CSV table of C-alpha atoms and ligand atoms in Angstrom, one decimal:
chain,number,residue,atom,x,y,z
A,1,MET,CA,96.9,137.3,82.1
A,2,LYS,CA,97.8,138.0,85.7
A,3,PRO,CA,96.9,141.5,86.8
A,4,TYR,CA,99.5,141.2,89.5
A,5,ILE,CA,101.7,138.7,91.3
A,6,LEU,CA,101.2,137.9,95.0
A,7,LEU,CA,104.3,138.6,97.2
A,8,THR,CA,102.4,137.4,100.2
A,9,PRO,CA,102.4,134.5,102.7
A,10,GLY,CA,99.7,132.6,100.9
A,11,PRO,CA,97.6,132.2,98.9
A,12,LEU,CA,100.5,132.6,96.5
A,13,THR,CA,101.1,133.2,92.9
A,14,THR,CA,100.5,129.7,91.3
A,15,THR,CA,101.5,128.5,87.8
A,16,GLU,CA,99.0,128.5,84.9
A,17,THR,CA,99.2,124.7,84.9
A,18,VAL,CA,98.1,124.5,88.5
A,19,LYS,CA,95.1,126.7,87.8
A,20,GLU,CA,94.3,124.7,84.6
A,21,ALA,CA,94.2,121.5,86.6
A,22,MET,CA,91.0,122.7,88.2
A,23,MET,CA,89.1,122.7,84.9
A,24,THR,CA,87.8,119.1,85.4
A,25,ASP,CA,85.0,118.0,87.7
A,26,TRP,CA,85.7,114.9,89.8
A,27,CYS,CA,83.5,112.3,91.5
A,28,THR,CA,84.6,111.7,95.1
A,29,TRP,CA,83.8,108.0,95.1
A,30,ASP,CA,85.3,107.2,91.8
A,31,GLU,CA,88.8,105.7,91.9
A,32,ASP,CA,90.1,108.2,89.3
A,33,TYR,CA,89.8,110.7,92.1
A,34,ASN,CA,90.4,108.9,95.4
A,35,VAL,CA,93.0,106.2,94.4
A,36,HIS,CA,94.8,108.1,91.7
A,37,ILE,CA,94.8,111.6,93.1
A,38,VAL,CA,94.2,111.5,96.8
A,39,GLU,CA,96.3,108.4,97.6
A,40,GLU,CA,99.1,109.5,95.4
A,41,ILE,CA,99.2,112.9,97.1
A,42,ARG,CA,99.1,111.2,100.5
A,43,ASN,CA,102.0,109.0,99.6
A,44,SER,CA,104.1,111.7,98.1
A,45,LEU,CA,103.6,114.0,101.1
A,46,VAL,CA,104.9,111.2,103.4
A,47,ALA,CA,107.8,110.6,101.0
A,48,LEU,CA,108.6,114.4,101.1
A,49,SER,CA,108.7,114.5,104.9
A,50,SER,CA,111.7,112.3,105.5
A,51,ARG,CA,114.4,110.1,104.0
A,52,HIS,CA,113.1,107.4,106.3
A,53,PRO,CA,109.3,107.9,106.2
A,54,ASP,CA,108.1,104.4,107.1
A,55,GLU,CA,106.9,105.5,110.6
A,56,TYR,CA,104.7,108.3,109.1
A,57,THR,CA,101.3,108.6,107.5
A,58,SER,CA,99.3,111.6,106.1
A,59,ILE,CA,95.9,113.0,106.6
A,60,LEU,CA,94.3,115.6,104.3
A,61,LEU,CA,91.6,117.8,105.9
A,62,GLN,CA,89.2,120.4,104.5
A,63,GLY,CA,89.6,124.0,105.5
A,64,SER,CA,92.5,126.4,105.9
A,65,GLY,CA,95.7,125.7,107.8
A,66,THR,CA,94.2,126.7,111.2
A,67,TYR,CA,91.6,124.0,110.9
A,68,CYS,CA,94.5,121.5,110.8
A,69,VAL,CA,96.3,123.0,113.8
A,70,GLU,CA,93.0,122.9,115.7
A,71,ALA,CA,92.4,119.4,114.6
A,72,VAL,CA,95.8,118.2,115.8
A,73,ILE,CA,95.6,119.9,119.1
A,74,GLY,CA,92.1,118.8,119.7
A,75,SER,CA,92.8,115.2,118.7
A,76,THR,CA,96.1,114.7,120.5
A,77,ILE,CA,95.8,116.2,124.0
A,78,LYS,CA,93.8,114.0,126.3
A,79,PRO,CA,92.6,114.8,129.8
A,80,GLY,CA,95.6,114.4,132.1
A,81,ASP,CA,98.0,115.6,129.3
A,82,LYS,CA,99.5,119.0,129.3
A,83,LEU,CA,100.6,121.0,126.3
A,84,LEU,CA,103.5,123.5,126.2
A,85,ILE,CA,103.1,126.1,123.5
A,86,LEU,CA,106.2,128.0,122.4
A,87,SER,CA,105.3,131.3,120.9
A,88,ASN,CA,107.0,134.2,119.3
A,89,GLY,CA,104.2,135.5,117.1
A,90,ALA,CA,100.5,135.4,116.1
A,91,TYR,CA,100.5,131.8,115.0
A,92,GLY,CA,102.0,130.5,118.2
A,93,ASP,CA,99.5,132.7,120.1
A,94,ARG,CA,96.7,131.2,118.0
A,95,MET,CA,97.6,127.7,119.3
A,96,GLY,CA,97.0,129.1,122.8
A,97,ASN,CA,93.7,130.4,121.7
A,98,ILE,CA,92.8,127.0,120.3
A,99,ALA,CA,93.8,125.3,123.6
A,100,GLU,CA,91.6,127.9,125.5
A,101,TYR,CA,88.6,127.0,123.3
A,102,HIS,CA,89.1,123.3,123.9
A,103,GLY,CA,89.6,123.7,127.6
A,104,ILE,CA,93.0,122.0,127.2
A,105,ASP,CA,95.5,122.2,130.0
A,106,TYR,CA,98.5,124.2,128.6
A,107,ASP,CA,101.3,126.6,129.3
A,108,LEU,CA,102.3,129.2,126.8
A,109,LEU,CA,105.9,130.5,126.8
A,110,ALA,CA,105.9,133.8,125.1
A,111,PHE,CA,109.1,135.1,123.5
A,112,ASP,CA,109.7,138.4,121.9
A,113,GLU,CA,108.5,138.5,118.3
A,114,THR,CA,111.9,139.5,117.0
A,115,GLU,CA,113.7,136.8,118.9
A,116,GLN,CA,114.0,133.1,118.2
A,117,ILE,CA,112.5,130.6,120.7
A,118,SER,CA,115.2,130.2,123.3
A,119,VAL,CA,116.5,126.6,123.4
A,120,SER,CA,118.1,127.0,126.9
A,121,TYR,CA,114.8,128.5,128.3
A,122,VAL,CA,112.8,125.5,126.9
A,123,ASP,CA,115.4,123.1,128.3
A,124,ASP,CA,115.1,124.7,131.7
A,125,TYR,CA,111.3,124.8,131.6
A,126,LEU,CA,111.0,121.1,130.7
A,127,ALA,CA,113.5,120.2,133.5
A,128,HIS,CA,111.2,121.8,136.0
A,129,ASN,CA,107.8,120.9,134.6
A,130,ALA,CA,107.5,117.1,134.4
A,131,ASP,CA,103.8,117.3,133.8
A,132,ILE,CA,104.2,118.5,130.2
A,133,THR,CA,103.4,115.7,127.8
A,134,HIS,CA,103.4,117.6,124.4
A,135,VAL,CA,105.3,120.6,123.0
A,136,ALA,CA,104.0,122.7,120.1
A,137,ILE,CA,106.2,125.1,118.1
A,138,VAL,CA,105.8,127.1,114.8
A,139,HIS,CA,108.8,126.5,112.5
A,140,CYS,CA,108.7,129.7,110.4
A,141,GLU,CA,106.6,132.4,112.3
A,142,THR,CA,105.0,134.1,109.3
A,143,THR,CA,104.1,137.0,111.6
A,144,THR,CA,107.6,138.4,111.1
A,145,GLY,CA,109.4,135.8,109.0
A,146,ILE,CA,111.5,134.6,111.8
A,147,LEU,CA,112.8,131.0,111.6
A,148,ASN,CA,112.8,129.1,114.9
A,149,PRO,CA,115.7,126.7,115.8
A,150,LEU,CA,113.5,123.6,115.1
A,151,LYS,CA,116.4,121.2,115.2
A,152,ASP,CA,117.7,122.2,118.6
A,153,ILE,CA,114.2,122.5,120.1
A,154,ALA,CA,113.2,119.1,118.7
A,155,HIS,CA,116.4,117.6,120.3
A,156,ILE,CA,115.5,119.0,123.7
A,157,VAL,CA,111.9,117.9,123.5
A,158,LYS,CA,113.0,114.4,122.6
A,159,VAL,CA,115.7,114.3,125.4
A,160,TYR,CA,112.8,114.9,127.9
A,161,GLY,CA,110.6,112.3,126.1
A,162,LYS,CA,107.8,114.7,125.1
A,163,ARG,CA,105.7,114.6,122.0
A,164,LEU,CA,106.3,117.2,119.4
A,165,ILE,CA,103.8,119.1,117.3
A,166,VAL,CA,105.2,121.4,114.6
A,167,ASP,CA,103.3,124.1,112.7
A,168,ALA,CA,105.4,124.0,109.5
A,169,MET,CA,102.6,125.7,107.6
A,170,SER,CA,104.8,128.3,105.8
A,171,SER,CA,108.0,126.2,105.5
A,172,PHE,CA,107.1,122.6,104.5
A,173,GLY,CA,108.1,122.1,100.9
A,174,GLY,CA,110.2,125.3,100.9
A,175,ILE,CA,112.7,124.5,103.6
A,176,PRO,CA,114.2,121.0,103.9
A,177,ILE,CA,113.0,119.3,107.1
A,178,ASP,CA,113.3,115.6,108.0
A,179,LEU,CA,110.5,114.7,110.4
A,180,GLN,CA,112.0,111.3,111.4
A,181,GLU,CA,115.4,112.7,112.0
A,182,LEU,CA,114.0,115.5,114.2
A,183,GLY,CA,111.6,113.2,116.0
A,184,VAL,CA,108.5,115.2,115.0
A,185,ASP,CA,105.2,113.5,115.9
A,186,PHE,CA,102.7,115.7,114.1
A,187,MET,CA,103.6,118.2,111.4
A,188,ILE,CA,100.9,120.6,110.0
A,189,SER,CA,100.9,122.4,106.7
A,190,SER,CA,98.5,123.5,104.0
A,191,ALA,CA,97.9,123.5,100.2
A,192,ASN,CA,98.5,127.1,99.5
A,193,LYS,CA,101.9,127.7,100.9
A,194,CYS,CA,105.3,126.3,99.7
A,195,ILE,CA,103.8,123.4,97.8
A,196,GLN,CA,102.3,126.2,95.7
A,197,GLY,CA,98.7,124.9,95.4
A,198,VAL,CA,95.5,126.8,95.9
A,199,PRO,CA,93.7,127.3,99.2
A,200,GLY,CA,91.0,124.8,100.4
A,201,PHE,CA,92.6,122.1,102.5
A,202,GLY,CA,95.5,121.4,104.9
A,203,PHE,CA,97.4,118.3,105.7
A,204,ILE,CA,99.0,116.6,108.7
A,205,ILE,CA,101.9,114.2,108.6
A,206,ALA,CA,101.7,112.1,111.7
A,207,ARG,CA,103.8,109.4,113.3
A,208,LYS,CA,101.6,106.3,112.9
A,209,SER,CA,102.1,105.0,116.5
A,210,GLU,CA,101.1,108.5,117.9
A,211,LEU,CA,98.1,108.8,115.6
A,212,MET,CA,96.8,105.4,117.0
A,213,ARG,CA,96.6,107.1,120.4
A,214,CYS,CA,94.3,109.8,119.0
A,215,ARG,CA,91.3,107.5,118.6
A,216,GLY,CA,88.3,108.8,120.4
A,217,VAL,CA,90.1,111.9,121.8
A,218,SER,CA,88.6,114.7,119.6
A,219,LYS,CA,85.5,116.5,120.9
A,220,SER,CA,84.9,117.7,117.3
A,221,LEU,CA,83.6,115.4,114.6
A,222,SER,CA,84.8,117.3,111.6
A,223,LEU,CA,88.2,118.0,113.1
A,224,ASP,CA,88.9,114.5,114.3
A,225,ILE,CA,92.2,113.5,112.6
A,226,TYR,CA,92.0,109.9,113.6
A,227,ASP,CA,88.6,109.4,112.1
A,228,GLN,CA,89.6,111.4,109.0
A,229,TRP,CA,92.7,109.2,108.6
A,230,GLU,CA,90.8,105.9,109.2
A,231,THR,CA,88.3,106.7,106.4
A,232,MET,CA,91.0,107.8,104.0
A,233,GLU,CA,93.2,104.8,104.8
A,234,LYS,CA,90.5,102.1,104.7
A,235,GLY,CA,88.6,103.8,101.8
A,236,HIS,CA,91.8,104.3,99.7
A,237,GLY,CA,91.6,108.0,99.5
A,238,LYS,CA,88.0,108.6,100.6
A,239,TRP,CA,87.3,111.8,102.5
A,240,ARG,CA,84.7,111.7,105.3
A,241,PHE,CA,82.8,114.6,103.9
A,242,THR,CA,82.8,116.5,100.6
A,243,SER,CA,86.4,117.1,99.6
A,244,PRO,CA,87.6,120.2,97.7
A,245,THR,CA,88.1,118.1,94.6
A,246,HIS,CA,89.3,120.8,92.2
A,247,VAL,CA,91.7,122.1,94.8
A,248,VAL,CA,93.0,118.6,95.5
A,249,ARG,CA,93.6,118.1,91.7
A,250,ALA,CA,95.5,121.4,91.5
A,251,PHE,CA,97.6,120.3,94.5
A,252,LYS,CA,98.6,117.1,92.7
A,253,GLN,CA,99.8,119.2,89.8
A,254,ALA,CA,101.7,121.4,92.2
A,255,MET,CA,103.4,118.4,93.8
A,256,GLU,CA,104.5,117.2,90.4
A,257,GLU,CA,105.8,120.7,89.6
A,258,LEU,CA,107.8,120.6,92.9
A,259,THR,CA,109.4,117.4,91.7
A,260,GLU,CA,110.1,118.8,88.3
A,261,GLU,CA,111.8,121.8,89.9
A,262,GLY,CA,114.2,119.5,91.7
A,263,GLY,CA,112.4,118.9,95.0
A,264,VAL,CA,112.5,120.9,98.2
A,265,THR,CA,116.3,121.6,98.0
A,266,ALA,CA,115.9,123.3,94.6
A,267,ARG,CA,112.8,125.2,95.8
A,268,TYR,CA,114.6,126.3,98.9
A,269,LYS,CA,117.5,127.6,96.8
A,270,ARG,CA,115.1,129.6,94.6
A,271,TYR,CA,113.4,131.1,97.6
A,272,CYS,CA,116.8,132.0,99.1
A,273,GLU,CA,117.7,133.7,95.8
A,274,ASN,CA,114.4,135.6,95.8
A,275,HIS,CA,115.1,136.7,99.3
A,276,ASP,CA,118.6,137.8,98.6
A,277,VAL,CA,117.6,139.9,95.6
A,278,LEU,CA,114.8,141.4,97.6
A,279,VAL,CA,116.8,142.3,100.7
A,280,ASN,CA,119.9,143.5,98.9
A,281,GLY,CA,117.8,145.7,96.7
A,282,MET,CA,115.7,147.1,99.5
A,283,ARG,CA,118.8,147.9,101.5
A,284,THR,CA,120.3,149.8,98.5
A,285,LEU,CA,117.0,151.8,98.5
A,286,GLY,CA,117.5,152.6,102.2
A,287,PHE,CA,115.0,150.1,103.7
A,288,GLU,CA,115.8,148.1,106.8
A,289,THR,CA,114.7,144.7,107.8
A,290,LEU,CA,112.9,144.1,111.1
A,291,LEU,CA,115.0,141.0,111.9
A,292,PRO,CA,118.7,140.4,111.9
A,293,ASP,CA,119.9,138.2,109.0
A,294,GLU,CA,120.8,135.3,111.3
A,295,VAL,CA,117.2,134.6,112.3
A,296,GLN,CA,115.5,135.6,109.0
A,297,SER,CA,113.8,132.9,106.9
A,298,PRO,CA,113.7,132.9,103.1
A,299,ILE,CA,109.9,132.7,103.3
A,300,ILE,CA,108.7,136.3,104.0
A,301,THR,CA,110.6,139.4,105.1
A,302,SER,CA,109.4,142.3,107.3
A,303,PHE,CA,110.6,145.8,106.5
A,304,LEU,CA,110.5,148.8,108.8
A,305,TYR,CA,108.6,151.8,107.6
A,306,PRO,CA,111.4,154.0,106.0
A,307,HIS,CA,110.3,157.1,107.9
A,308,LYS,CA,107.5,158.3,110.3
A,309,GLY,CA,105.2,159.7,107.7
A,310,PHE,CA,105.3,156.6,105.5
A,311,ASP,CA,101.9,155.9,103.9
A,312,PHE,CA,101.7,152.1,103.5
A,313,LYS,CA,98.3,152.3,101.7
A,314,SER,CA,99.6,154.6,99.0
A,315,PHE,CA,102.8,152.5,98.6
A,316,TYR,CA,100.7,149.4,98.3
A,317,VAL,CA,98.4,150.9,95.7
A,318,GLN,CA,101.3,152.2,93.6
A,319,LEU,CA,102.9,148.7,93.6
A,320,LYS,CA,99.6,147.0,92.9
A,321,GLU,CA,99.2,149.2,89.8
A,322,LYS,CA,102.6,148.1,88.6
A,323,GLY,CA,101.8,144.4,89.1
A,324,PHE,CA,102.9,143.5,92.7
A,325,VAL,CA,100.8,142.8,95.7
A,326,ILE,CA,102.6,143.1,99.0
A,327,TYR,CA,101.4,142.5,102.6
A,328,PRO,CA,100.8,144.7,105.7
A,329,GLY,CA,102.8,144.1,108.9
A,330,LYS,CA,101.4,142.1,111.8
A,331,ILE,CA,103.3,143.2,114.9
A,332,SER,CA,102.4,146.0,117.3
A,333,LYS,CA,105.8,147.0,118.5
A,334,ALA,CA,107.1,148.4,115.2
A,335,ASP,CA,105.6,149.7,111.9
A,336,THR,CA,106.3,147.2,109.3
A,337,PHE,CA,105.2,145.7,106.0
A,338,ARG,CA,105.9,142.3,104.6
A,339,ILE,CA,107.1,141.0,101.3
A,340,GLY,CA,106.8,137.2,100.6
A,341,ASN,CA,109.3,135.3,98.6
A,342,ILE,CA,107.3,132.1,98.0
A,343,GLY,CA,105.1,131.0,95.2
A,344,ASP,CA,105.7,130.8,91.4
A,345,VAL,CA,108.0,133.9,91.6
A,346,TYR,CA,111.6,134.2,90.6
A,347,PRO,CA,114.7,136.4,91.2
A,348,ASP,CA,113.8,138.4,88.1
A,349,ASP,CA,110.5,139.3,89.6
A,350,PHE,CA,112.3,140.8,92.6
A,351,VAL,CA,114.7,142.7,90.3
A,352,ARG,CA,111.6,144.2,88.7
A,353,LEU,CA,110.1,144.9,92.1
A,354,ILE,CA,113.1,146.8,93.3
A,355,GLU,CA,113.2,148.9,90.1
A,356,THR,CA,109.5,149.6,90.6
A,357,ILE,CA,109.9,150.6,94.2
A,358,ARG,CA,112.8,152.9,93.1
A,359,GLY,CA,110.2,154.8,91.0
A,360,CYS,CA,107.5,155.0,93.7
A,361,ARG,CA,106.7,158.0,95.8
A,362,TYR,CA,106.9,157.1,99.5
B,401,PLP,C1,99.4,130.4,107.1
B,401,PLP,C2,99.7,130.0,108.4
B,401,PLP,C3,98.8,129.3,109.2
B,401,PLP,C4,97.4,129.0,108.8
B,401,PLP,O1,96.7,130.1,108.5
B,401,PLP,P1,95.3,130.0,107.8
B,401,PLP,O2,94.9,131.4,107.6
B,401,PLP,O3,94.4,129.2,108.6
B,401,PLP,O4,95.6,129.3,106.5
B,401,PLP,C5,99.3,128.8,110.4
B,401,PLP,N1,100.5,128.9,110.8
B,401,PLP,C6,101.4,129.6,110.1
B,401,PLP,C7,102.8,129.7,110.6
B,401,PLP,C8,101.1,130.1,108.8
B,401,PLP,O5,102.0,130.8,108.1
């Protein structure tokens, strides 16, 4: 039995059946694994990404989500290109850090952590900076839980004819997005977020024509998305280096469970219900959210400390004893903690959480 459920931004609470799927050992060159597990996952990820997915392909890559973000940035931006990073949180800033490490030419537009990326600001910036070739944005900034206006930003980026990289790590599978409709060129997510798998690899959904331009660009062997794709594509699901076989098998189970639930629309609806029960309940207890409702995602919610002497550690321990693990805050400007709504968790779990918090000393 679970000692507690995770109300965190990932790894998340997973189903028993996802965990059970890891009980078999797989041989990486056998077609039971590569053709029937890896290729089926690759195809269903592409199918999930758009109603018109023909222009897209997928790449699975070992490591956590950041490995995939670094792999995309390092494999797409060539000498002579210039990347514009739009940031309103730690994950946007991390892309800047990656660009620094790689010696990539970039600009980072930093927005307040409690404000959405400004569409008009980006419009103005692109109008005056013709040297930008790529734009990168985080869809749901997990730092606070803010949802960026991806549709409007994508529109502007495409009006200026730039390539678009989206970190949809914490939203893909949980919030409906259509990559083809938005004109996204590279989308990055990972196994342990809204698909509800376990941690160990990430994935990239790439526009094929753009991926073809990545050949020979990467300065890193293990993070070369073109090379990884070529091996997978030609080898029918072969990974270049040891793949996290058990994690991949669990992910396939998680993808099937997403379909059984009714797909991304149904999962989005459940996450929204989780979020509503959480926020309404917390408000009746006197807690306030960091963000206004209009910009809040249903993925994770930041709450302000209820008073100056609030002891998060003690609050955390009390909740953990009662079966709920929550998350600390991540911003410097305000004292916050976070509660995630994603994973194999349901509105009833949040009803129980609120009742438990009502009984806590804080
Ligand atoms: C989880 C997450 C990542 C990746 O983080 P890892 O710790 O490397 O898995 C990147 N961006 C966002 C928005 C995330 O939520």
